[in-house]
Coordinates of C-alpha atoms and ligand atoms in Angstrom, one line a residue:
M1 CA 0.0 -0.1 0.0
T2 CA 1.3 3.5 -0.8
I3 CA 1.0 6.9 0.8
S4 CA -1.7 7.8 -1.8
D5 CA -3.9 4.7 -0.7
R6 CA -3.6 6.0 2.8
E7 CA -4.8 9.4 1.7
V8 CA -7.7 8.1 -0.3
T9 CA -8.9 6.0 2.7
A10 CA -8.6 8.9 5.0
S11 CA -10.4 11.3 2.6
R12 CA -13.2 8.8 2.3
L13 CA -13.4 8.3 6.1
L14 CA -13.5 12.0 6.5
R15 CA -16.4 12.4 4.2
A16 CA -18.3 9.5 6.1
S17 CA -17.6 11.2 9.3
A18 CA -19.2 14.5 8.0
A19 CA -22.2 12.5 6.9
H20 CA -22.7 10.2 9.9
S21 CA -21.6 11.6 13.1
Y22 CA -23.9 11.8 16.2
D23 CA -23.9 14.0 19.2
P24 CA -25.2 11.8 22.0
E25 CA -26.1 14.9 23.9
V26 CA -28.8 15.8 21.3
E27 CA -29.6 12.4 20.0
I28 CA -30.3 10.7 23.3
D29 CA -33.2 11.7 25.7
W30 CA -31.1 11.3 28.9
D31 CA -34.1 12.5 31.0
A32 CA -36.3 9.5 29.8
P33 CA -36.7 6.9 32.6
L34 CA -35.3 3.4 32.1
T35 CA -38.0 1.0 31.0
D36 CA -39.2 -2.0 33.0
G37 CA -38.9 -5.5 31.9
H38 CA -35.9 -5.1 29.6
W39 CA -32.4 -6.7 29.9
F40 CA -29.3 -4.6 29.7
V41 CA -27.3 -7.3 27.8
P42 CA -29.0 -10.1 25.9
P43 CA -29.4 -12.8 28.5
H44 CA -27.5 -15.4 26.6
R45 CA -24.5 -12.9 26.6
S46 CA -24.5 -12.7 30.4
S47 CA -21.3 -14.1 31.7
L48 CA -23.1 -16.4 34.0
Y49 CA -25.9 -17.5 31.7
G50 CA -26.4 -21.3 32.0
T51 CA -24.3 -21.8 35.1
S52 CA -25.6 -23.1 38.4
L53 CA -25.1 -19.6 39.8
W54 CA -27.5 -18.2 37.2
E55 CA -30.1 -20.9 38.1
G56 CA -30.0 -19.8 41.7
L57 CA -30.8 -16.2 40.7
S58 CA -34.3 -14.7 40.4
H59 CA -35.4 -13.1 37.1
E60 CA -34.9 -9.5 38.8
Q61 CA -31.4 -10.6 40.0
R62 CA -30.5 -11.8 36.5
V63 CA -31.5 -8.5 35.0
T64 CA -29.5 -6.6 37.6
L65 CA -26.5 -8.7 36.8
T66 CA -26.8 -7.6 33.0
R67 CA -27.2 -4.0 34.2
H68 CA -23.8 -4.3 35.9
E69 CA -22.2 -6.1 33.1
V70 CA -23.1 -3.4 30.5
A71 CA -21.7 -0.9 32.9
S72 CA -18.5 -2.9 33.3
I73 CA -18.2 -3.1 29.5
A74 CA -18.8 0.7 29.2
S75 CA -16.2 1.4 31.9
L76 CA -13.8 -0.7 29.9
G77 CA -14.7 1.2 26.9
V78 CA -14.0 4.7 28.5
W79 CA -10.7 3.5 30.0
F80 CA -9.6 2.1 26.6
E81 CA -10.7 5.2 24.7
T82 CA -8.7 7.4 27.1
I83 CA -5.7 5.3 26.1
L84 CA -6.6 5.4 22.4
M85 CA -7.0 9.2 22.4
Q86 CA -3.5 9.6 23.8
L87 CA -2.0 7.3 21.2
L88 CA -3.7 9.1 18.4
I89 CA -2.7 12.6 19.6
R90 CA 0.9 11.6 19.9
D91 CA 0.8 10.0 16.5
Y92 CA -0.8 13.2 15.1
Y93 CA 2.0 15.4 16.7
R94 CA 4.5 13.9 14.3
Q95 CA 2.3 14.3 11.2
D96 CA 1.6 16.8 8.5
P97 CA -1.5 18.8 9.5
T98 CA -2.6 19.2 5.8
A99 CA -2.7 15.5 5.2
A100 CA -6.1 13.7 5.3
H101 CA -4.6 10.9 7.2
A102 CA -3.6 13.3 10.0
Q103 CA -6.9 15.1 9.9
Y104 CA -8.8 11.7 10.1
A105 CA -6.8 10.8 13.3
L106 CA -8.0 14.0 14.8
T107 CA -11.6 13.3 13.7
E108 CA -11.4 9.8 15.3
I109 CA -10.2 11.5 18.6
A110 CA -13.4 13.8 18.4
D111 CA -15.6 10.6 18.0
E112 CA -13.9 9.1 21.0
C113 CA -14.5 12.3 23.1
R114 CA -18.1 12.0 22.5
H115 CA -18.2 8.4 23.1
S116 CA -16.5 8.6 26.4
V117 CA -18.9 11.3 27.5
M118 CA -21.8 9.1 26.3
F119 CA -20.5 6.0 28.2
G120 CA -20.0 8.1 31.2
R121 CA -23.6 9.4 31.2
M122 CA -24.9 5.9 30.6
I123 CA -23.2 4.5 33.6
D124 CA -24.4 7.5 35.7
K125 CA -28.0 6.7 34.3
L126 CA -27.6 3.0 35.2
G127 CA -26.8 3.9 38.8
T128 CA -24.0 1.3 39.0
P129 CA -20.4 1.8 40.1
V130 CA -17.7 2.6 37.5
Y131 CA -15.9 -0.5 37.2
G132 CA -12.3 0.6 37.0
M133 CA -9.2 -1.5 36.1
D134 CA -7.2 -3.3 38.8
P135 CA -3.9 -1.7 39.6
V136 CA -1.6 -4.3 37.4
N137 CA -3.8 -3.6 34.3
Q138 CA -4.0 0.1 35.2
A139 CA -0.2 0.3 35.1
L140 CA -0.1 -1.7 31.9
G141 CA -2.6 0.8 30.3
K142 CA -0.5 3.7 31.4
W143 CA 2.6 2.2 29.9
I144 CA 0.8 1.4 26.6
A145 CA -0.6 4.8 26.4
A146 CA 2.8 6.4 26.9
T147 CA 4.8 4.3 24.6
A148 CA 2.8 2.3 22.0
T149 CA 3.4 2.8 18.3
G150 CA 3.2 0.8 15.1
P151 CA 1.8 -2.7 15.1
R152 CA 1.2 -3.1 18.9
M153 CA -0.7 0.1 19.0
Y154 CA -3.0 -0.6 16.1
A155 CA -3.5 -4.2 17.0
A156 CA -4.5 -3.3 20.6
I157 CA -7.0 -0.8 19.2
L158 CA -8.4 -3.3 16.9
I159 CA -9.0 -6.1 19.4
A160 CA -10.9 -3.7 21.7
E161 CA -12.8 -2.1 19.0
E162 CA -13.9 -5.2 17.1
I163 CA -14.9 -7.1 20.3
L164 CA -17.1 -4.2 21.5
D165 CA -18.4 -4.0 18.0
A166 CA -19.6 -7.5 17.8
L167 CA -21.3 -7.3 21.2
Q168 CA -22.9 -3.8 20.6
R169 CA -24.1 -4.7 17.0
E170 CA -26.1 -7.5 18.4
A171 CA -27.5 -5.6 21.4
S172 CA -28.5 -2.8 19.2
T173 CA -31.1 -5.0 17.3
D174 CA -32.3 -7.0 20.2
E175 CA -35.8 -5.7 21.2
R176 CA -35.4 -7.4 24.7
V177 CA -32.6 -4.8 25.5
Q178 CA -33.2 -1.6 27.2
P179 CA -33.8 1.2 24.6
L180 CA -31.1 3.5 26.1
V181 CA -28.5 0.7 25.8
R182 CA -29.6 -0.1 22.2
M183 CA -29.4 3.6 21.1
V184 CA -25.8 4.0 22.8
S185 CA -24.8 0.8 21.0
R186 CA -26.2 1.9 17.6
I187 CA -24.4 5.2 17.7
H188 CA -21.1 3.5 18.8
V189 CA -21.4 0.8 16.0
V190 CA -22.0 3.3 13.2
E191 CA -18.8 5.5 14.2
E192 CA -16.6 2.6 15.2
A193 CA -17.0 1.0 11.7
R194 CA -14.8 3.8 10.4
H195 CA -12.2 3.4 13.2
V196 CA -11.9 -0.4 12.4
R197 CA -11.3 0.5 8.8
F198 CA -8.7 3.0 9.6
A199 CA -6.9 0.6 12.1
R200 CA -7.0 -2.4 9.9
E201 CA -5.4 -0.6 6.9
E202 CA -2.9 1.2 9.2
L203 CA -2.0 -2.1 10.9
R204 CA -1.3 -3.7 7.6
R205 CA 1.1 -0.9 6.6
Q206 CA 2.8 -1.0 10.1
V207 CA 3.5 -4.7 9.9
L208 CA 5.1 -4.4 6.5
A209 CA 7.4 -1.6 7.8
A210 CA 8.4 -3.3 11.0
G211 CA 11.4 -5.4 11.5
K212 CA 11.5 -9.0 12.7
R213 CA 12.7 -8.2 16.2
R214 CA 10.1 -5.3 16.5
L215 CA 7.4 -7.9 15.6
A216 CA 8.5 -10.5 18.0
F217 CA 8.1 -7.9 20.9
D218 CA 4.9 -6.5 19.6
R219 CA 3.4 -10.0 19.3
L220 CA 4.0 -10.3 23.1
V221 CA 2.4 -7.1 23.9
I222 CA -0.5 -7.7 21.6
A223 CA -1.2 -11.0 23.4
R224 CA -1.2 -9.3 26.8
S225 CA -3.7 -6.8 25.5
A226 CA -5.9 -9.6 24.2
Y227 CA -5.6 -11.3 27.6
L228 CA -6.7 -8.1 29.4
I229 CA -9.6 -7.5 27.2
G230 CA -10.8 -11.1 27.3
A231 CA -10.4 -11.5 31.1
R232 CA -11.5 -8.0 32.1
L233 CA -14.6 -7.4 29.8
V234 CA -16.7 -8.2 32.7
S235 CA -15.2 -7.1 35.9
P236 CA -15.2 -9.6 38.9
Q237 CA -16.7 -6.8 41.0
V238 CA -20.1 -7.0 39.0
Y239 CA -21.2 -10.1 40.8
A240 CA -21.5 -8.5 44.1
A241 CA -24.6 -6.6 43.0
V242 CA -26.4 -9.9 43.0
G243 CA -24.8 -11.3 46.2
I244 CA -22.2 -13.5 44.6
E245 CA -18.6 -13.1 45.8
A246 CA -16.4 -11.5 43.1
A247 CA -13.8 -14.5 42.9
A248 CA -16.5 -17.0 42.7
G249 CA -18.4 -15.3 40.1
H250 CA -15.3 -14.6 38.0
R251 CA -14.3 -18.3 38.3
A252 CA -17.7 -19.5 37.2
A253 CA -17.8 -17.1 34.2
R254 CA -14.3 -18.2 33.0
A255 CA -15.4 -21.8 33.2
N256 CA -18.8 -21.1 31.6
P257 CA -19.0 -22.6 28.1
H258 CA -21.6 -20.1 27.0
H259 CA -19.4 -17.3 28.0
Q260 CA -16.4 -19.0 26.4
R261 CA -18.4 -19.1 23.3
T262 CA -19.4 -15.5 23.5
L263 CA -15.7 -14.4 23.7
R264 CA -14.7 -16.6 20.7
W265 CA -17.6 -15.3 18.7
A266 CA -16.9 -11.6 19.6
G267 CA -13.2 -12.1 18.9
R268 CA -13.4 -14.2 15.7
R269 CA -13.1 -11.4 13.1
V270 CA -10.1 -9.7 14.8
V271 CA -8.4 -13.1 15.5
E272 CA -8.8 -14.1 11.8
F273 CA -7.3 -10.7 10.7
L274 CA -4.4 -10.9 13.2
S275 CA -3.6 -14.4 12.2
E276 CA -3.5 -13.3 8.5
L277 CA -0.9 -10.7 9.5
D278 CA 1.1 -13.4 11.5
L279 CA 0.6 -11.4 14.7
I280 CA -0.5 -14.2 16.9
G281 CA 2.0 -16.6 18.0
G282 CA 5.4 -17.0 19.9
P283 CA 5.6 -16.8 23.6
G284 CA 2.4 -14.8 23.7
L285 CA 0.3 -17.7 22.6
A286 CA -0.4 -18.8 26.1
L287 CA -1.8 -15.3 26.9
W288 CA -4.0 -15.6 23.8
R289 CA -5.4 -19.0 25.1
R290 CA -6.0 -17.6 28.5
S291 CA -7.7 -14.6 26.9
G292 CA -10.6 -16.9 25.8
L293 CA -10.6 -15.3 22.3
L294 CA -8.9 -18.1 20.4
Ligands
FE2_1 FE1 -15.5 4.7 20.8
FE2_2 FE1 -12.9 3.9 18.2

């Protein structure tokens, strides 16, 4: 791929952004009450669905669990977007501001700014805690935000974006799901489709430009990112909301074949793409297996 291909894609994405961008402050009626009888995540996507712990919960408790699960996913979304914005702005700093590619990077940051406000408002509306990252992953995120470039930067971005995309795409069309969650998901899916396109093309270019040693190191960082996303999509803390101890709930979810299927299903497109670019393998393979995404 040449520089001009890069500019062609960026120009196209800039036009698409101008035509289809949403301001959640305007598009969403934040004063509307939540509706009764709706799930917050499709029930079959709940991390405990089908387990004996799930069988022990009342219908109301199951709905409450999904309320906390969607809050956990949105919390991970905000955390991740904050890292992503830092990566993109650092990348932009080195670029020519008249280039479409640079301008699209800024446009994507603008999208993510709105998304993080939207997720924050949604968590507030759900009345749940913000499910923050544990200290080890918090430190890892800080390190990635401060240092990641090239293949490991774009691969980490893609893993998070594509997994969220699969989950939100499904939720946005499921009528059993709370209208607020569906609307937030719909807005996010439309805008993220452009980000995925941008990251996929950029990742391909960055892999071609990277040396062998660089790629070996990046494979390991990518695997650790995949592990984080797979294992922390649902925070262990959510289970307390339905009276289940965090460690017990987390263990049951990790062993749950339904949840394992959900992770593989959500990860399948990005796993296929990263395999095609030979970014999955080496010493990081064990982390990929533990991520549940393979
Ligand atoms: Fe986003
Ligand atoms: Fe994004």
